PDB file of C-alpha atoms in Angstrom:
ATOM      1  CA  UNK A   1      -0.141 -10.656 -29.880  1.00 70.00           C
ATOM      2  CA  UNK A   2      -3.018 -13.037 -29.261  1.00 66.00           C
ATOM      3  CA  UNK A   3      -4.986 -11.673 -32.223  1.00 73.00           C
ATOM      4  CA  UNK A   4      -1.921 -12.001 -34.462  1.00 78.00           C
ATOM      5  CA  UNK A   5      -1.350 -15.591 -33.271  1.00 78.00           C
ATOM      6  CA  UNK A   6       2.101 -14.650 -31.941  1.00 80.00           C
ATOM      7  CA  UNK A   7       1.355 -15.435 -28.313  1.00 78.00           C
ATOM      8  CA  UNK A   8       2.638 -18.961 -27.769  1.00 80.00           C
ATOM      9  CA  UNK A   9       1.651 -19.310 -24.111  1.00 82.00           C
ATOM     10  CA  UNK A  10      -1.294 -17.961 -22.065  1.00 77.00           C
ATOM     11  CA  UNK A  11      -0.724 -14.554 -20.488  1.00 76.00           C
ATOM     12  CA  UNK A  12      -2.668 -12.827 -17.731  1.00 75.00           C
ATOM     13  CA  UNK A  13      -2.491  -9.117 -16.939  1.00 77.00           C
ATOM     14  CA  UNK A  14      -2.214  -9.313 -13.161  1.00 74.00           C
ATOM     15  CA  UNK A  15      -1.386  -5.639 -12.694  1.00 71.00           C
ATOM     16  CA  UNK A  16      -4.908  -4.548 -13.684  1.00 77.00           C
ATOM     17  CA  UNK A  17      -6.686  -7.160 -11.587  1.00 81.00           C
ATOM     18  CA  UNK A  18      -9.029  -5.838  -8.893  1.00 81.00           C
ATOM     19  CA  UNK A  19      -7.771  -8.381  -6.370  1.00 80.00           C
ATOM     20  CA  UNK A  20      -4.137  -7.396  -6.868  1.00 79.00           C
ATOM     21  CA  UNK A  21      -4.764  -3.665  -6.664  1.00 78.00           C
ATOM     22  CA  UNK A  22      -6.946  -4.023  -3.548  1.00 79.00           C
ATOM     23  CA  UNK A  23      -4.339  -6.221  -1.865  1.00 81.00           C
ATOM     24  CA  UNK A  24      -1.420  -3.969  -2.795  1.00 81.00           C
ATOM     25  CA  UNK A  25      -3.197  -0.759  -1.834  1.00 79.00           C
ATOM     26  CA  UNK A  26      -4.417  -2.027   1.529  1.00 78.00           C
ATOM     27  CA  UNK A  27      -1.556  -4.251   2.678  1.00 82.00           C
ATOM     28  CA  UNK A  28       1.418  -3.111   0.619  1.00 82.00           C
ATOM     29  CA  UNK A  29       1.279   0.443   1.890  1.00 82.00           C
ATOM     30  CA  UNK A  30       1.211  -0.806   5.494  1.00 83.00           C
ATOM     31  CA  UNK A  31       4.678  -2.217   5.110  1.00 85.00           C
ATOM     32  CA  UNK A  32       6.244   0.393   2.866  1.00 90.00           C
ATOM     33  CA  UNK A  33       4.834   3.499   4.571  1.00 91.00           C
ATOM     34  CA  UNK A  34       6.303   2.726   7.987  1.00 91.00           C
ATOM     35  CA  UNK A  35       9.598   1.546   6.512  1.00 92.00           C
ATOM     36  CA  UNK A  36       9.939   4.677   4.384  1.00 93.00           C
ATOM     37  CA  UNK A  37       9.078   7.050   7.236  1.00 92.00           C
ATOM     38  CA  UNK A  38      11.593   5.377   9.542  1.00 91.00           C
ATOM     39  CA  UNK A  39      14.355   5.424   6.924  1.00 92.00           C
ATOM     40  CA  UNK A  40      13.718   9.032   5.891  1.00 94.00           C
ATOM     41  CA  UNK A  41      13.294  10.573   9.338  1.00 93.00           C
ATOM     42  CA  UNK A  42      14.997   8.216  11.794  1.00 90.00           C
ATOM     43  CA  UNK A  43      12.330   9.014  14.422  1.00 91.00           C
ATOM     44  CA  UNK A  44       9.978   6.872  16.458  1.00 93.00           C
ATOM     45  CA  UNK A  45       6.370   6.924  15.308  1.00 94.00           C
ATOM     46  CA  UNK A  46       4.899   6.062  18.718  1.00 96.00           C
ATOM     47  CA  UNK A  47       3.345   9.077  20.389  1.00 97.00           C
ATOM     48  CA  UNK A  48       3.291  11.189  17.229  1.00 95.00           C
ATOM     49  CA  UNK A  49       0.132  12.631  15.650  1.00 96.00           C
ATOM     50  CA  UNK A  50      -0.423  11.618  12.029  1.00 95.00           C
ATOM     51  CA  UNK A  51      -2.997  12.993   9.606  1.00 95.00           C
ATOM     52  CA  UNK A  52      -4.227  10.669   6.870  1.00 93.00           C
ATOM     53  CA  UNK A  53      -6.107  12.521   4.133  1.00 92.00           C
ATOM     54  CA  UNK A  54      -8.392  10.150   2.266  1.00 86.00           C
ATOM     55  CA  UNK A  55      -9.868   6.905   3.444  1.00 82.00           C
ATOM     56  CA  UNK A  56      -9.741   4.631   0.436  1.00 87.00           C
ATOM     57  CA  UNK A  57      -7.740   1.424   0.539  1.00 85.00           C
ATOM     58  CA  UNK A  58      -4.425   3.289   0.723  1.00 87.00           C
ATOM     59  CA  UNK A  59      -5.684   5.584   3.491  1.00 90.00           C
ATOM     60  CA  UNK A  60      -7.085   2.655   5.475  1.00 89.00           C
ATOM     61  CA  UNK A  61      -3.825   0.736   5.227  1.00 89.00           C
ATOM     62  CA  UNK A  62      -1.779   3.800   6.119  1.00 92.00           C
ATOM     63  CA  UNK A  63      -3.958   4.684   9.116  1.00 94.00           C
ATOM     64  CA  UNK A  64      -3.844   1.129  10.440  1.00 93.00           C
ATOM     65  CA  UNK A  65      -0.068   0.915  10.050  1.00 94.00           C
ATOM     66  CA  UNK A  66       0.472   4.205  11.860  1.00 96.00           C
ATOM     67  CA  UNK A  67      -1.881   3.167  14.685  1.00 96.00           C
ATOM     68  CA  UNK A  68      -0.112  -0.181  15.001  1.00 95.00           C
ATOM     69  CA  UNK A  69       3.144   1.690  15.583  1.00 95.00           C
ATOM     70  CA  UNK A  70       1.598   3.873  18.271  1.00 97.00           C
ATOM     71  CA  UNK A  71       0.723   7.048  16.392  1.00 97.00           C
ATOM     72  CA  UNK A  72      -2.481   8.950  17.065  1.00 98.00           C
ATOM     73  CA  UNK A  73      -4.172   9.092  13.671  1.00 97.00           C
ATOM     74  CA  UNK A  74      -6.565  11.897  12.744  1.00 94.00           C
TER      75      UNK A  74
END
């Protein structure tokens, strides 16, 4: 649209930004993972053993969230 002069206002592709993806992967999964597990299973996470496969930003956020709720993370 910009090349065709049809874009009347500035536009930014936020979805592909490194900052957004790092933030969402690390912090977004912390909130949604625990919420989804609780809703799907209706069990307490404290005292459970959880295995996180992969230690990228999503794995780091997931492991931290599970630890914060009392799980033993492997």
